[in-house]
Short mmCIF file of C-alpha atoms and ligand atoms in Angstrom, two decimals:
data_model
loop_
_atom_site.label_atom_id
_atom_site.label_comp_id
_atom_site.label_asym_id
_atom_site.label_seq_id
_atom_site.Cartn_x
_atom_site.Cartn_y
_atom_site.Cartn_z
CA MET A 16 0.00 0.00 0.00
CA THR A 17 2.60 2.59 -0.99
CA SER A 18 1.66 3.98 -4.38
CA SER A 19 -1.51 6.01 -4.81
CA PRO A 20 -3.29 7.26 -7.95
CA PHE A 21 -3.49 10.71 -6.32
CA ASN A 22 -0.70 13.27 -6.34
CA SER A 23 0.69 14.75 -3.11
CA ASP A 24 -0.99 18.14 -3.49
CA TYR A 25 -4.35 16.43 -4.03
CA ILE A 26 -3.91 14.15 -0.99
CA ARG A 27 -2.78 17.00 1.27
CA SER A 28 -5.66 19.19 0.15
CA ALA A 29 -8.11 16.32 0.81
CA ILE A 30 -6.59 15.66 4.26
CA VAL A 31 -7.01 19.33 5.18
CA GLN A 32 -10.62 19.27 4.01
CA GLN A 33 -11.28 16.41 6.41
CA LEU A 34 -9.48 18.11 9.28
CA ALA A 35 -10.98 21.55 8.63
CA ALA A 36 -13.98 21.06 10.92
CA GLY A 37 -11.61 20.66 13.87
CA GLU A 38 -12.49 16.99 14.61
CA PHE A 39 -10.15 14.02 15.01
CA CYS A 40 -9.35 11.97 11.86
CA SER A 41 -7.57 8.65 12.24
CA GLY A 42 -4.42 8.01 10.20
CA GLU A 43 -5.74 4.57 9.36
CA ASN A 44 -8.97 5.88 7.83
CA LEU A 45 -7.12 8.53 5.88
CA GLY A 46 -4.66 5.95 4.59
CA GLU A 47 -7.46 3.64 3.43
CA GLN A 48 -9.16 6.47 1.62
CA PHE A 49 -6.12 7.29 -0.51
CA GLY A 50 -4.71 3.79 -0.74
CA ILE A 51 -1.52 4.65 1.14
CA SER A 52 0.10 3.58 4.42
CA ARG A 53 -0.29 5.32 7.79
CA ALA A 54 3.42 6.21 7.54
CA ALA A 55 2.73 7.97 4.23
CA ILE A 56 -0.17 9.85 5.84
CA SER A 57 2.17 10.84 8.66
CA ASN A 58 4.60 12.30 6.09
CA HIS A 59 1.82 14.29 4.45
CA ILE A 60 0.82 15.61 7.88
CA LYS A 61 4.44 16.67 8.51
CA CYS A 62 4.44 18.59 5.22
CA LEU A 63 1.17 20.30 6.19
CA VAL A 64 2.69 21.31 9.53
CA GLU A 65 5.70 22.72 7.66
CA LEU A 66 3.25 24.70 5.52
CA GLY A 67 1.99 26.31 8.72
CA LEU A 68 -0.99 24.24 9.82
CA ASP A 69 -1.25 23.65 13.57
CA ILE A 70 -2.01 19.88 13.60
CA PHE A 71 -1.46 17.62 16.59
CA SER A 72 -2.00 13.91 17.12
CA VAL A 73 -3.36 11.88 20.02
CA HIS A 74 -2.57 8.17 20.28
CA GLY A 75 -5.66 6.11 19.43
CA LYS A 76 -7.61 9.11 18.12
CA GLY A 77 -5.63 10.45 15.19
CA TYR A 78 -4.92 13.94 13.91
CA LYS A 79 -6.69 17.18 14.78
CA LEU A 80 -6.33 20.86 13.90
CA ALA A 81 -5.76 23.13 16.90
CA SER A 82 -8.78 25.10 15.69
CA ALA A 83 -11.23 24.65 12.83
CA ILE A 84 -10.55 26.62 9.65
CA GLU A 85 -12.75 27.80 6.83
CA LEU A 86 -11.07 26.73 3.60
CA LEU A 87 -11.18 28.83 0.46
CA ALA A 88 -13.99 27.77 -1.87
CA LYS A 89 -14.40 29.26 -5.32
CA ASP A 90 -18.20 28.86 -5.38
CA THR A 91 -18.60 30.55 -2.01
CA ILE A 92 -16.41 33.48 -3.07
CA LEU A 93 -18.42 33.82 -6.29
CA GLN A 94 -21.68 33.87 -4.31
CA HIS A 95 -20.41 36.83 -2.30
CA LEU A 96 -19.19 38.84 -5.31
CA GLU A 97 -21.17 41.78 -6.69
CA LYS A 98 -20.83 40.50 -10.28
CA PRO A 99 -20.25 36.74 -10.07
CA ASP A 100 -21.05 36.13 -13.73
CA SER A 101 -18.15 38.15 -15.06
CA ALA A 102 -15.67 37.21 -12.32
CA GLN A 103 -12.59 35.19 -13.19
CA LEU A 104 -11.14 33.33 -10.30
CA THR A 105 -8.42 30.73 -9.81
CA VAL A 106 -8.32 29.18 -6.33
CA LEU A 107 -5.23 27.07 -5.62
CA ASN A 108 -4.08 24.94 -2.73
CA VAL A 109 -0.30 25.47 -2.41
CA ILE A 110 1.71 27.61 -4.84
CA ASP A 111 5.09 29.32 -4.75
CA SER A 112 3.55 32.79 -5.14
CA THR A 113 0.18 33.96 -6.45
CA ASN A 114 1.98 36.89 -8.12
CA GLN A 115 4.22 34.38 -9.91
CA PHE A 116 1.17 32.36 -10.98
CA ILE A 117 -0.36 35.45 -12.62
CA LYS A 118 2.99 36.31 -14.22
CA GLU A 119 3.13 32.87 -15.86
CA HIS A 120 -0.49 32.82 -17.04
CA HIS A 121 -1.47 36.41 -17.79
CA ASP A 122 -1.48 35.86 -21.56
CA ASP A 123 -4.66 33.83 -21.07
CA MET A 124 -6.25 36.19 -18.56
CA GLN A 125 -8.60 39.15 -18.81
CA ASN A 126 -8.33 42.24 -16.64
CA GLY A 127 -9.49 41.51 -13.12
CA HIS A 128 -8.55 37.82 -13.10
CA VAL A 129 -7.76 36.87 -9.50
CA CYS A 130 -5.64 34.07 -8.14
CA LEU A 131 -5.92 33.01 -4.48
CA ALA A 132 -4.02 30.28 -2.64
CA GLU A 133 -4.24 28.58 0.75
CA ALA A 134 -0.46 28.79 1.21
CA GLN A 135 2.60 30.19 -0.55
CA THR A 136 6.00 28.55 -0.35
CA ALA A 137 7.85 31.56 -1.81
CA GLY A 138 5.53 34.49 -1.07
CA ARG A 139 7.15 37.74 -2.15
CA GLY A 140 7.17 40.99 -0.20
CA ARG A 141 8.43 44.43 -1.10
CA HIS A 142 12.16 45.18 -1.22
CA GLY A 143 12.96 41.51 -1.97
CA ARG A 144 11.62 40.31 1.38
CA ARG A 145 9.74 37.05 1.93
CA TRP A 146 6.02 37.18 2.75
CA VAL A 147 5.33 34.59 5.43
CA SER A 148 2.29 32.65 4.12
CA PRO A 149 1.09 29.90 6.48
CA TYR A 150 -1.63 27.54 5.24
CA GLY A 151 -5.20 28.76 5.61
CA ALA A 152 -4.21 31.61 7.91
CA SER A 153 -4.54 34.65 5.71
CA LEU A 154 -5.48 35.86 2.26
CA TYR A 155 -2.87 35.61 -0.49
CA LEU A 156 -4.44 37.22 -3.51
CA SER A 157 -3.17 38.57 -6.84
CA MET A 158 -5.05 40.35 -9.62
CA HIS A 159 -4.03 40.75 -13.24
CA TRP A 160 -4.57 44.08 -15.04
CA SER A 161 -3.18 45.18 -18.39
CA PHE A 162 -2.80 48.94 -18.92
CA SER A 163 -2.88 49.80 -22.61
CA SER A 164 -1.32 53.23 -21.96
CA GLY A 165 1.75 51.67 -20.35
CA TYR A 166 3.96 52.54 -17.38
CA GLN A 167 3.22 56.28 -17.39
CA ALA A 168 -0.39 55.51 -16.38
CA LEU A 169 0.62 53.77 -13.15
CA GLY A 170 1.64 56.69 -10.87
CA GLY A 171 -0.13 56.33 -7.52
CA LEU A 172 -1.59 52.89 -8.31
CA SER A 173 -0.10 51.22 -5.25
CA LEU A 174 -1.56 53.94 -3.01
CA ALA A 175 -5.00 53.54 -4.63
CA VAL A 176 -4.82 49.80 -3.90
CA GLY A 177 -4.16 50.60 -0.24
CA VAL A 178 -7.30 52.74 -0.23
CA ALA A 179 -9.26 49.85 -1.80
CA ILE A 180 -8.25 47.56 1.09
CA VAL A 181 -9.11 50.14 3.75
CA LYS A 182 -12.57 50.52 2.15
CA ALA A 183 -13.11 46.74 1.97
CA LEU A 184 -12.30 46.43 5.69
CA GLN A 185 -15.03 48.96 6.52
CA ASN A 186 -17.59 46.36 5.38
CA ILE A 187 -16.62 44.10 8.28
CA GLY A 188 -16.70 46.94 10.79
CA ILE A 189 -13.01 47.88 10.76
CA HIS A 190 -13.16 51.65 10.35
CA HIS A 191 -9.78 52.61 11.78
CA ALA A 192 -7.35 50.89 9.38
CA GLN A 193 -4.58 53.26 8.30
CA LEU A 194 -2.02 53.51 5.52
CA LYS A 195 1.74 53.70 5.78
CA TRP A 196 3.17 55.22 2.61
CA PRO A 197 3.15 53.90 0.03
CA ASN A 198 0.73 51.04 0.65
CA ASP A 199 1.07 49.09 3.92
CA ILE A 200 -2.20 48.67 5.80
CA TYR A 201 -1.88 49.31 9.53
CA LEU A 202 -4.18 48.61 12.44
CA GLU A 203 -3.43 49.77 15.97
CA GLY A 204 0.15 50.61 14.97
CA LYS A 205 0.90 47.17 13.50
CA LYS A 206 0.97 45.80 9.97
CA LEU A 207 -2.24 44.07 8.89
CA ALA A 208 -1.67 43.78 5.14
CA GLY A 209 0.90 44.48 2.44
CA VAL A 210 0.72 45.18 -1.26
CA LEU A 211 3.27 44.18 -3.89
CA ILE A 212 2.71 45.47 -7.41
CA GLU A 213 4.86 43.92 -10.11
CA VAL A 214 4.88 45.31 -13.65
CA GLU A 215 6.04 43.82 -16.94
CA GLY A 216 6.22 45.46 -20.34
CA GLN A 217 8.27 47.80 -22.48
CA ILE A 218 8.40 51.57 -22.28
CA GLY A 219 5.88 53.01 -24.75
CA ALA A 220 3.79 49.83 -24.93
CA ALA A 221 1.02 48.21 -22.89
CA CYS A 222 2.14 46.88 -19.53
CA GLN A 223 0.98 43.93 -17.46
CA CYS A 224 0.36 44.67 -13.82
CA ILE A 225 0.17 42.12 -11.03
CA VAL A 226 -1.40 43.49 -7.87
CA GLY A 227 -0.54 41.18 -4.96
CA ILE A 228 -2.17 41.51 -1.55
CA GLY A 229 -1.32 39.64 1.64
CA LEU A 230 -3.89 40.17 4.43
CA ASN A 231 -3.38 38.58 7.87
CA VAL A 232 -6.63 36.91 8.96
CA ASN A 233 -5.88 34.36 11.68
CA LEU A 234 -2.14 33.76 11.96
CA PRO A 235 -1.02 30.73 14.00
CA LYS A 236 0.38 31.64 17.40
CA ASN A 237 3.67 29.93 16.56
CA VAL A 238 4.58 32.23 13.65
CA THR A 239 8.02 33.51 14.51
CA ASP A 240 9.61 34.78 11.34
CA ILE A 241 7.68 37.97 10.59
CA GLU A 242 10.22 40.75 10.94
CA GLN A 243 7.99 43.57 12.11
CA PRO A 244 5.09 44.10 14.53
CA TYR A 245 1.97 42.59 12.95
CA ILE A 246 -1.69 42.10 13.69
CA ASP A 247 -4.42 39.93 12.20
CA ILE A 248 -8.18 40.33 11.79
CA ALA A 249 -8.91 37.57 14.36
CA SER A 250 -7.22 39.50 17.18
CA LEU A 251 -9.69 42.32 16.63
CA LEU A 252 -12.75 40.36 15.49
CA PRO A 253 -12.39 36.79 16.87
CA GLU A 254 -15.55 35.60 15.12
CA MET A 255 -14.53 36.91 11.71
CA LYS A 256 -12.83 33.88 10.17
CA ASP A 257 -14.80 33.87 6.93
CA ARG A 258 -11.97 34.23 4.43
CA ASN A 259 -14.27 33.61 1.46
CA TYR A 260 -16.45 36.61 2.33
CA LEU A 261 -13.36 38.70 3.04
CA ALA A 262 -11.81 37.66 -0.27
CA ALA A 263 -14.98 38.71 -2.11
CA LEU A 264 -14.96 42.11 -0.37
CA ILE A 265 -11.32 42.68 -1.35
CA ILE A 266 -11.90 41.53 -4.94
CA ASP A 267 -14.96 43.79 -5.39
CA SER A 268 -13.19 46.80 -3.91
CA LEU A 269 -10.00 46.15 -5.90
CA SER A 270 -11.88 45.60 -9.18
CA SER A 271 -13.76 48.88 -8.92
CA THR A 272 -10.57 50.69 -7.85
CA MET A 273 -8.63 49.33 -10.85
CA THR A 274 -11.43 50.29 -13.25
CA GLN A 275 -11.68 53.81 -11.83
CA PHE A 276 -7.91 54.21 -11.69
CA GLU A 277 -7.55 53.18 -15.33
CA GLN A 278 -10.11 55.83 -16.34
CA GLN A 279 -9.23 58.69 -13.98
CA GLY A 280 -5.79 58.04 -12.50
CA PHE A 281 -4.91 58.64 -8.84
CA GLY A 282 -6.90 61.88 -8.40
CA PRO A 283 -10.14 60.34 -7.01
CA PHE A 284 -8.17 58.49 -4.31
CA VAL A 285 -6.00 61.30 -2.91
CA ASP A 286 -8.39 62.51 -0.20
CA ASP A 287 -9.15 59.01 1.09
CA TRP A 288 -5.45 58.22 1.23
CA ARG A 289 -4.73 61.42 3.20
CA LYS A 290 -7.49 60.63 5.71
CA ALA A 291 -5.93 57.23 6.44
CA ASP A 292 -2.28 58.43 6.65
CA VAL A 293 -0.78 56.80 9.77
CA PHE A 294 2.30 59.05 9.81
CA ALA A 295 0.67 62.43 9.15
CA ASN A 296 2.60 65.02 11.18
CA LYS A 297 4.69 62.32 12.88
CA PRO A 298 8.49 62.27 13.03
CA ILE A 299 9.76 59.70 10.52
CA LYS A 300 12.89 58.58 8.67
CA LEU A 301 12.89 57.79 4.98
CA LEU A 302 15.37 55.07 4.01
CA LEU A 303 16.57 55.76 0.46
CA GLY A 304 19.21 53.21 -0.48
CA LYS A 305 22.16 54.01 1.78
CA ASN A 306 20.76 57.43 2.70
CA THR A 307 18.42 58.28 5.54
CA ILE A 308 16.36 61.45 5.44
CA GLU A 309 14.69 62.64 8.63
CA GLY A 310 11.63 64.83 8.84
CA PHE A 311 7.95 65.09 9.68
CA GLY A 312 5.38 63.32 7.51
CA ARG A 313 3.23 65.86 5.70
CA GLY A 314 1.07 63.47 3.72
CA ILE A 315 1.25 63.04 -0.06
CA ASP A 316 1.10 65.34 -3.07
CA ASP A 317 -1.53 64.94 -5.79
CA ASN A 318 0.61 62.35 -7.57
CA GLY A 319 1.09 60.18 -4.51
CA ALA A 320 4.67 61.26 -3.69
CA LEU A 321 5.53 61.33 0.03
CA LEU A 322 5.87 64.85 1.46
CA LEU A 323 8.51 65.17 4.13
CA GLU A 324 9.27 68.36 6.02
CA THR A 325 13.04 68.24 6.41
CA ALA A 326 15.61 70.72 7.75
CA GLU A 327 15.90 71.95 4.14
CA GLY A 328 12.14 72.45 3.74
CA LEU A 329 9.28 70.44 2.27
CA ARG A 330 10.49 67.72 -0.11
CA ALA A 331 8.59 65.18 -2.23
CA PHE A 332 9.83 61.59 -2.60
CA GLN A 333 8.70 58.96 -5.11
CA GLY A 334 10.58 56.03 -3.54
CA GLY A 335 12.07 54.79 -0.29
CA GLU A 336 10.81 53.15 2.84
CA ILE A 337 9.49 54.81 5.97
CA SER A 338 10.92 53.91 9.33
CA VAL A 339 9.64 55.35 12.61
CA ARG A 340 11.72 57.84 14.61
CA ALA A 341 11.66 57.82 18.37
CA ASN A 342 10.92 61.57 18.63
C1 BTN B 11 4.79 43.74 1.48
O1 BTN B 11 6.00 43.47 1.59
O2 BTN B 11 4.22 44.44 2.32
C2 BTN B 11 4.01 43.20 0.31
C3 BTN B 11 3.49 41.82 0.58
C4 BTN B 11 2.66 41.25 -0.55
C5 BTN B 11 2.31 39.79 -0.30
C6 BTN B 11 1.35 39.27 -1.32
S1 BTN B 11 0.66 37.72 -0.83
C7 BTN B 11 -0.06 37.55 -2.41
C8 BTN B 11 0.94 38.05 -3.42
N1 BTN B 11 1.85 37.01 -3.81
C9 BTN B 11 3.10 37.24 -3.41
O3 BTN B 11 4.06 36.49 -3.60
N2 BTN B 11 3.15 38.42 -2.76
C10 BTN B 11 1.87 39.05 -2.73
#
């Protein structure tokens, strides 16, 4: 009983579906179902634990998730969407990166096509960092959008996407989410979500945009490798574990933002961004390569550039990363 007609991803996904309700499942029953040994089931469970699932075992009872999870389900997401008939959705189990998936398949996609995954093994963050992506704990979502007018049309896009997320969160009663320039979403001084926009194309031609969003929903307590203070939705709203509903809210908000941005640019989003600015009038440092520029945050200009009041006066910056100053 060692070879099975099912591949590993299929078996692991099916094991998680059985465990999702939070009840015990015996290794023997699982093995019989897939035509593999209990030892093989044990190896699949180890892989799932490495992917971030909190599974424990009790002798004589089997395996159990520390708490039940709601798995992503394409049909449920579609039911929650404003326009399910025109939505294009790919829901995956485990993938290296949803941004990478879009990059490899965008030739066959229309604007607004979304890819979601339960876990990412090589989730990408900004500035070449890794995005920690434990199984079933968060939303890992990427949307494809092709801009026929090319790179020059993209100024402020990442800020507009931040506004789209803040608006989506209002639908579940989170009204105090804030934005750290250019597009981190903050809650109670900690990072709740991040946005990574990747662009492909040639100057003067259409460009392909991949808008990637990572939103912490219910991170396992044993996550250790996130390098900055973070928060998840569950610590604020313990009952809100419905990732399918949340995914639909984000997709609807992002789709309408992308449509409006393509037609009107960043202008319609400036005021909302300014209202949510977490560092408005706060002392901050801007890390620009090897240089550090100190000043007070003075919001953004109409193009989305960061305004910093420095010793030399008010300066606008298109790039860099904000770090907090003690005073
Ligand atoms: C950041 O560093 O703040 C940006 C994080 C973006 C993470 C998301 S998760 C879905 C998508 N796929 C990736 O590989 N990255 C983005």
